[in-house]
mmCIF file of C-alpha atoms in Angstrom:
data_model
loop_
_atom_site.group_PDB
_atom_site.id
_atom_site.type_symbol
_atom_site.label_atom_id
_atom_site.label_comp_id
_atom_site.label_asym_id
_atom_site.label_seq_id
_atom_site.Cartn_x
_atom_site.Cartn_y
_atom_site.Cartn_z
ATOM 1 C CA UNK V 2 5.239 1.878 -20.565
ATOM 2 C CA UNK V 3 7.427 1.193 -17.047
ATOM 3 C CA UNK V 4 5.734 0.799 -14.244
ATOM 4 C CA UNK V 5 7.316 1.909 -10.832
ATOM 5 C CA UNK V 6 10.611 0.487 -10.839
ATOM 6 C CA UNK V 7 12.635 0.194 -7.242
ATOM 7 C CA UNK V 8 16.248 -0.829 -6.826
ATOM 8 C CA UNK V 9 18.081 -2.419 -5.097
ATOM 9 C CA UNK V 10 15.355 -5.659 -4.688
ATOM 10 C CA UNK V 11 17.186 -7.034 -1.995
ATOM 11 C CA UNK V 12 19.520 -5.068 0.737
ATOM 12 C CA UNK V 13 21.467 -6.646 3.760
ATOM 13 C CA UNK V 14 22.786 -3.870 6.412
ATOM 14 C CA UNK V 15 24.000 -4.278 9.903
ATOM 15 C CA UNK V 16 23.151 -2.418 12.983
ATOM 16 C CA UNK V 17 24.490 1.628 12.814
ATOM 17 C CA UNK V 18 24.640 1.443 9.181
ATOM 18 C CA UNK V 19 22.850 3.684 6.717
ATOM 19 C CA UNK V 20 21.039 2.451 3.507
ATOM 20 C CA UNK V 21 19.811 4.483 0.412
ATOM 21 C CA UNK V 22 16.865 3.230 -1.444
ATOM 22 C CA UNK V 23 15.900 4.384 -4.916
ATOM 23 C CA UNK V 24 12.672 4.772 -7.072
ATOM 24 C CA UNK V 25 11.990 5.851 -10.499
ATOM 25 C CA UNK V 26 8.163 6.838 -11.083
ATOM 26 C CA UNK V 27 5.438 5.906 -13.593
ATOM 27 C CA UNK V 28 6.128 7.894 -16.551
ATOM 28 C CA UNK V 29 4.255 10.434 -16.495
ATOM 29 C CA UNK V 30 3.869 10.441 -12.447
ATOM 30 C CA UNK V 31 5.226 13.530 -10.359
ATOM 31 C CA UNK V 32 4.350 12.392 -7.331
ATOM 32 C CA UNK V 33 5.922 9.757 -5.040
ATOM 33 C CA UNK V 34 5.219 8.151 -1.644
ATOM 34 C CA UNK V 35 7.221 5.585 0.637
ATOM 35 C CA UNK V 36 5.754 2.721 2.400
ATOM 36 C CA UNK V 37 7.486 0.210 5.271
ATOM 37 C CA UNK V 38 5.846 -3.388 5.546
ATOM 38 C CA UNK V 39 7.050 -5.052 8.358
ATOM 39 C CA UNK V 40 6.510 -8.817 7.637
ATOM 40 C CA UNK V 41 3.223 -9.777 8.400
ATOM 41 C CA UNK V 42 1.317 -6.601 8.103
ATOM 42 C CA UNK V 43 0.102 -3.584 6.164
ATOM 43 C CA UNK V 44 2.351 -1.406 4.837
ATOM 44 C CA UNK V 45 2.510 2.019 6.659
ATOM 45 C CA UNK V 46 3.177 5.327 4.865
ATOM 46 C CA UNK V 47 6.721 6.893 5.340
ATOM 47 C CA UNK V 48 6.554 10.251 3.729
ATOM 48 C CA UNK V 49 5.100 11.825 0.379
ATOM 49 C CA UNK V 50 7.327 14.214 -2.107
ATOM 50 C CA UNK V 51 5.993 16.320 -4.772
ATOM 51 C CA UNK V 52 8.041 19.168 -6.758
ATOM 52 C CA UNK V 53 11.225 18.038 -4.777
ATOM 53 C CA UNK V 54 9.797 18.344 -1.245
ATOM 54 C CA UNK V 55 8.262 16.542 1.397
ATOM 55 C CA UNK V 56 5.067 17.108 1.721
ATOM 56 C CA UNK V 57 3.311 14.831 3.954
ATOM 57 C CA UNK V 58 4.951 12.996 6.757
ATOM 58 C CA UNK V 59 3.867 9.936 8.517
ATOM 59 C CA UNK V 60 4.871 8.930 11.577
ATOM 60 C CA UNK V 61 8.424 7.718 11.326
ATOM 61 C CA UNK V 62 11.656 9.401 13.236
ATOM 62 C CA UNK V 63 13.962 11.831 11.129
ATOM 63 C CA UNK V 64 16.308 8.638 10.624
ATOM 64 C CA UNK V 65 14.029 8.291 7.748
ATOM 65 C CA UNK V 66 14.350 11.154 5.279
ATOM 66 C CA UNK V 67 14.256 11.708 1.241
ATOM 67 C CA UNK V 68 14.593 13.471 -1.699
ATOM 68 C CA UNK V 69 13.323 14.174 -5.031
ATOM 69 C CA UNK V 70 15.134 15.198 -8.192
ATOM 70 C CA UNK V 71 13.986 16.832 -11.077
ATOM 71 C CA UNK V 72 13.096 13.989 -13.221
ATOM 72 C CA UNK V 73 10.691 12.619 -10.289
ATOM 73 C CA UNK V 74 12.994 10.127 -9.179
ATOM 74 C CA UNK V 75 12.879 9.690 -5.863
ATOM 75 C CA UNK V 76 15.505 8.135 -2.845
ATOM 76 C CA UNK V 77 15.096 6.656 0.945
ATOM 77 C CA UNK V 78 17.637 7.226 3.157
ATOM 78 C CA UNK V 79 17.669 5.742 6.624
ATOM 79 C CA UNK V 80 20.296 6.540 8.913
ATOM 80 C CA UNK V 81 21.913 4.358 12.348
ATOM 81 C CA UNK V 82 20.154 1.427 11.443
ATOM 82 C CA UNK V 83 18.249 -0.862 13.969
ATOM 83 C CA UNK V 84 16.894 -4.195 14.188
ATOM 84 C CA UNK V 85 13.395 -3.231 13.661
ATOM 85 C CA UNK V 86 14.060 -1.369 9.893
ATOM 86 C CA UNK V 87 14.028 -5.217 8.664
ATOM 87 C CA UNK V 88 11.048 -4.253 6.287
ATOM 88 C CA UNK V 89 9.770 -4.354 2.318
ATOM 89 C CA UNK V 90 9.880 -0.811 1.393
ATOM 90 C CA UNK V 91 7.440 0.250 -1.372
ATOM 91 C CA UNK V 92 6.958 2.788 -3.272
ATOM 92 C CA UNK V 93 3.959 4.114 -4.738
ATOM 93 C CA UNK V 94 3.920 7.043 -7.940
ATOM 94 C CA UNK V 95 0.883 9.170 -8.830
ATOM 95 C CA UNK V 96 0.577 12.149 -11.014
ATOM 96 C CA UNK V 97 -0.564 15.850 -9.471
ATOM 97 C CA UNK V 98 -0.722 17.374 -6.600
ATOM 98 C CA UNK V 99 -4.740 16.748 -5.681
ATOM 99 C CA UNK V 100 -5.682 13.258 -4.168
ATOM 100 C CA UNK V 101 -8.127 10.836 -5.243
ATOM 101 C CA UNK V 102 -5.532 9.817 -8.139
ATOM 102 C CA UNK V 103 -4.551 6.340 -8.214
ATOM 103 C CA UNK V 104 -1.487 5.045 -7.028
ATOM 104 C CA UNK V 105 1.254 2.562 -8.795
ATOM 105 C CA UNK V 106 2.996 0.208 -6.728
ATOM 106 C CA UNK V 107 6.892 -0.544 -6.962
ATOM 107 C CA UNK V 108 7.389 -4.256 -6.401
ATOM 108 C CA UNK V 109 9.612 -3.167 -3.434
ATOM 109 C CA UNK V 110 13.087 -3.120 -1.825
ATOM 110 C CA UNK V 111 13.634 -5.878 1.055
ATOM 111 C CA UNK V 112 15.383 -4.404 3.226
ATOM 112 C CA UNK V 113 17.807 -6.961 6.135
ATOM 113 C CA UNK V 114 19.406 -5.945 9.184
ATOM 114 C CA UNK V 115 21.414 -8.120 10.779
ATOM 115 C CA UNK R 30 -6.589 8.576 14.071
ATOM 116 C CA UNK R 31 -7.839 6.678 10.784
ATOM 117 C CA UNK R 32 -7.809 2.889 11.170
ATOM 118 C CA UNK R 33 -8.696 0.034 8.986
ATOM 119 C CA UNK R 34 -9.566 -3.472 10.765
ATOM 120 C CA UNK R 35 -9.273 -6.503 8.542
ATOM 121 C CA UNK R 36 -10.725 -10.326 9.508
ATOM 122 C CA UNK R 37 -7.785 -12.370 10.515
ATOM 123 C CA UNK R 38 -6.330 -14.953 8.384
ATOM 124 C CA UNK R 39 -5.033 -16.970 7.122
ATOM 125 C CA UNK R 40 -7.992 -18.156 5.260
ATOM 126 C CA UNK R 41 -8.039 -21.485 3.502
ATOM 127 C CA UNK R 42 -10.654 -22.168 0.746
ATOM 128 C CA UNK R 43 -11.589 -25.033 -2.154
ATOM 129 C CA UNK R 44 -11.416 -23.829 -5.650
ATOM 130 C CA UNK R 45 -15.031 -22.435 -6.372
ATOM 131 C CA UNK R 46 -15.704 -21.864 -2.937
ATOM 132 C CA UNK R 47 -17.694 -18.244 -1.901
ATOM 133 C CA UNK R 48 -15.287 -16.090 -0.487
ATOM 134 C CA UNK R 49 -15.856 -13.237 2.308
ATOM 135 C CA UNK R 50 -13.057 -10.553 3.972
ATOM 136 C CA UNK R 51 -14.264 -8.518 6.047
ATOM 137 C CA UNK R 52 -13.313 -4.981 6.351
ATOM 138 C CA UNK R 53 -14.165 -2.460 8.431
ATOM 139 C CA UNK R 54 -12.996 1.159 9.412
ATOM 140 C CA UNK R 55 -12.265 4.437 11.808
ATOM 141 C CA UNK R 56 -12.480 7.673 10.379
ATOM 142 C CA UNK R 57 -14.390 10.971 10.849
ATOM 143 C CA UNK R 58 -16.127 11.055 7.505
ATOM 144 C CA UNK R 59 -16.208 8.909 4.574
ATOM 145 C CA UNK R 60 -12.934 8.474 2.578
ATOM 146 C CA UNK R 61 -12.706 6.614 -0.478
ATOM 147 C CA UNK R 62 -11.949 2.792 0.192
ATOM 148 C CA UNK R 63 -9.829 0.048 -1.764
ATOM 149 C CA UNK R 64 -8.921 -3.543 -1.558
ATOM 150 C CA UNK R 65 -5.117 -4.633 -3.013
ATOM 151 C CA UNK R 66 -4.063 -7.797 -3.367
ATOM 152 C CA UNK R 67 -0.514 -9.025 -3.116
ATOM 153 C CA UNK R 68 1.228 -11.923 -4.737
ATOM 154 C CA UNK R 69 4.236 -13.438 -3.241
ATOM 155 C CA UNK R 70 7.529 -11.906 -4.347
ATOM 156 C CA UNK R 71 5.563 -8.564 -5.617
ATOM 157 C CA UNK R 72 4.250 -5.037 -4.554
ATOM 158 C CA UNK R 73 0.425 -4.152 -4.590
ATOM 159 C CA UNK R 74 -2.110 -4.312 -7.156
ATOM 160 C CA UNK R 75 -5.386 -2.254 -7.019
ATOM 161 C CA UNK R 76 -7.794 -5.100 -7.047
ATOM 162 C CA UNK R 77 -11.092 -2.356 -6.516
ATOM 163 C CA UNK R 78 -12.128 0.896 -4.957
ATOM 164 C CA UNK R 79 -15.486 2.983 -4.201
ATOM 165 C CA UNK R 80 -15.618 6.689 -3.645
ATOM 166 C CA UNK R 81 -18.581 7.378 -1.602
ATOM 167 C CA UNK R 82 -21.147 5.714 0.305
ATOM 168 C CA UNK R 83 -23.338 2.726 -1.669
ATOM 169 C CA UNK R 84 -20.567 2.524 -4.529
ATOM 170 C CA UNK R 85 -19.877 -0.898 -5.343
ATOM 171 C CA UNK R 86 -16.411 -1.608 -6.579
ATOM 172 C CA UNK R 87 -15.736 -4.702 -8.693
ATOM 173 C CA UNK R 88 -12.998 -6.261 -10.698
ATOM 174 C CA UNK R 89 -11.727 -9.905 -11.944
ATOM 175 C CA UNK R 90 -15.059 -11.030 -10.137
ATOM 176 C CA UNK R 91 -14.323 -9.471 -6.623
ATOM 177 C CA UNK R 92 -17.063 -7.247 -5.177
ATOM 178 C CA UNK R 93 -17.308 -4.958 -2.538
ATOM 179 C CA UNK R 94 -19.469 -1.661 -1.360
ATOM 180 C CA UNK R 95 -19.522 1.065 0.801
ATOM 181 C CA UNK R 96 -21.861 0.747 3.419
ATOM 182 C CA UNK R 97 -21.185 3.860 5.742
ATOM 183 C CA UNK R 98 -23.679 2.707 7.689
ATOM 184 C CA UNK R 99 -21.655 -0.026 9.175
ATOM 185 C CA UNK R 100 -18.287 1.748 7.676
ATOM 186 C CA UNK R 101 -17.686 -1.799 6.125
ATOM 187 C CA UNK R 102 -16.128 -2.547 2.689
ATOM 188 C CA UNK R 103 -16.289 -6.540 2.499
ATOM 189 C CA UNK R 104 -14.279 -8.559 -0.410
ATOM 190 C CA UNK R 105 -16.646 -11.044 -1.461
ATOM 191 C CA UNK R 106 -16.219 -13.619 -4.697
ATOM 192 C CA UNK R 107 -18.535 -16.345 -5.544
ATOM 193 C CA UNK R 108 -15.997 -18.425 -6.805
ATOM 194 C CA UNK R 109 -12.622 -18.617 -6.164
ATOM 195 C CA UNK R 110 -9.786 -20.038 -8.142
ATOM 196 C CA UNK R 111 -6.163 -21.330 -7.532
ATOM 197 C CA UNK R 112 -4.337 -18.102 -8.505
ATOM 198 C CA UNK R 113 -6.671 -15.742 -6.339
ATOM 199 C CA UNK R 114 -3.743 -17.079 -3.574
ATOM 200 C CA UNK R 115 -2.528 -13.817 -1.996
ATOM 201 C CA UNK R 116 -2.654 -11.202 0.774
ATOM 202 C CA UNK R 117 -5.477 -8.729 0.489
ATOM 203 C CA UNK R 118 -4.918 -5.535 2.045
ATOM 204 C CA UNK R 119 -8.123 -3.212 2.860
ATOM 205 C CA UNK R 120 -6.931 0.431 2.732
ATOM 206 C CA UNK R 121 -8.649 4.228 2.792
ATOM 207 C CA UNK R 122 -7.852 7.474 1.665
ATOM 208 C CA UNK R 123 -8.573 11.321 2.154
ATOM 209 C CA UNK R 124 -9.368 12.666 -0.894
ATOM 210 C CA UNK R 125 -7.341 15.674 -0.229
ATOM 211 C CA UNK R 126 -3.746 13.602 0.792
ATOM 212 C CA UNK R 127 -2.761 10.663 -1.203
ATOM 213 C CA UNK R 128 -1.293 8.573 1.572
ATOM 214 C CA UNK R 129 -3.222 5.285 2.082
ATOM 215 C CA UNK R 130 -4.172 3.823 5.908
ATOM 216 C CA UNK R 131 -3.627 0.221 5.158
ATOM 217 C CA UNK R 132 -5.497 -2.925 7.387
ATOM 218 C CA UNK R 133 -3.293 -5.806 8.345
ATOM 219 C CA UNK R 134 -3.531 -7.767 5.616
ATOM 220 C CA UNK R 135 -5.411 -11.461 4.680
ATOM 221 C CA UNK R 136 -3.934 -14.205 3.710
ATOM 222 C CA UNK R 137 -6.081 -16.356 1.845
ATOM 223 C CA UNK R 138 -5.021 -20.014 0.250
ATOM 224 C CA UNK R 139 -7.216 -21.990 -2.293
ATOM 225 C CA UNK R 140 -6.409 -25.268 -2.721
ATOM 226 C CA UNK R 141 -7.197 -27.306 -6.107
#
């Protein structure tokens, strides 16, 4: 049974540039949610999609935006890339649309800007 | 908003030492809580959680409860090995969302 697979594991990007991120679910999971880690500290939520939209939003600006395709799969995209995207993005799978179910972590995509 | 506040590390132990991280949390009500642990190289790992208030979470020989009381959820092991090396991130959740609030993280070390 996969777990939460993420690809690619390691990313280098310069300054302006735009990356795409990708994430294939739990089997079984519908659900999927991004994280950023900056190094050094928790990771912070990004945005949540279930039944290919977003629907919960975290506090990050609309350079940051997604998608969700009908087999769950899921994709980051962050546009004009700065200094301060350097990060380990996660993401995390979960099945329904009602919390309290648990959540699978990817091992991540570490993400460099140069 | 939410927060989660997590004891600083890093924290640097013997093998079968007692072990303490302390969490502690903002919130208007009482969300579920959950520790993760993080190896080097690797995403997160639900190490334990507790729903409600008094709940005691446990798993590979961590503990930790819910005292709303204090709004505390401290990792505590009485022994601690080599491999429990890692970052240990204190998180909580709304039971109607499914987006964690993650603490800082602690580092801890044990050395042999």
């Amino acid at each position: 049974d996969a777990g939460v697979t993420q690809s690619p594991t390691h990313l280098i990007k310069t300054r302006g540039q735009q990356v795409t991120l990708r994430c294939s679910p739990k089997s079984g999971h519908d659900t999927v949610s991004w994280y950023q880690q900056a190094l050094g500290q928790g990771p912070q939520f990004i945005f949540q999609y279930y039944e290919e939209e977003e629907r919960q939003r975290g506090n990050f600006p609309d350079r940051f935006s997604g998608h969700q395709f009908p087999n769950y799969s899921s994709e980051l995209n962050v546009n004009a890339l700065l200094l301060g995207d350097s990060a380990l993005y996660l993401c995390a799978s979960s099945l329904g649309g009602q919390g309290g179910q648990p959540q699978h972590f990817g091992d991540g995509t570490r993400l460099s800007i140069l | 908003g939410d927060s989660v506040t997590q004891m600083e590390g890093p924290v640097t132990l013997s093998e079968e030492a007692f072990l303490t991280i302390n969490c502690t949390y903002t919130a208007t009500g009482y969300p579920s809580l959950f520790w993760y642990v993080q190896y080097p190289g690797e995403g997160l790992q639900l190490l334990l959680k507790a729903t409600k208030a008094d709940d005691k979470g446990s798993n590979k020989g961590f503990e930790a409860t819910y005292r709303k009381e204090t709004t505390s959820f401290h990792l505590e092991k009485g022994s601690v090995q080599v491999s429990d090396s890692a970052v240990y991130f204190c998180a909580l959740r709304w039971n109607y969302g499914q987006n964690f609030v993650f603490g800082p993280g602690t580092r801890l070390s044990v050395l042999p």
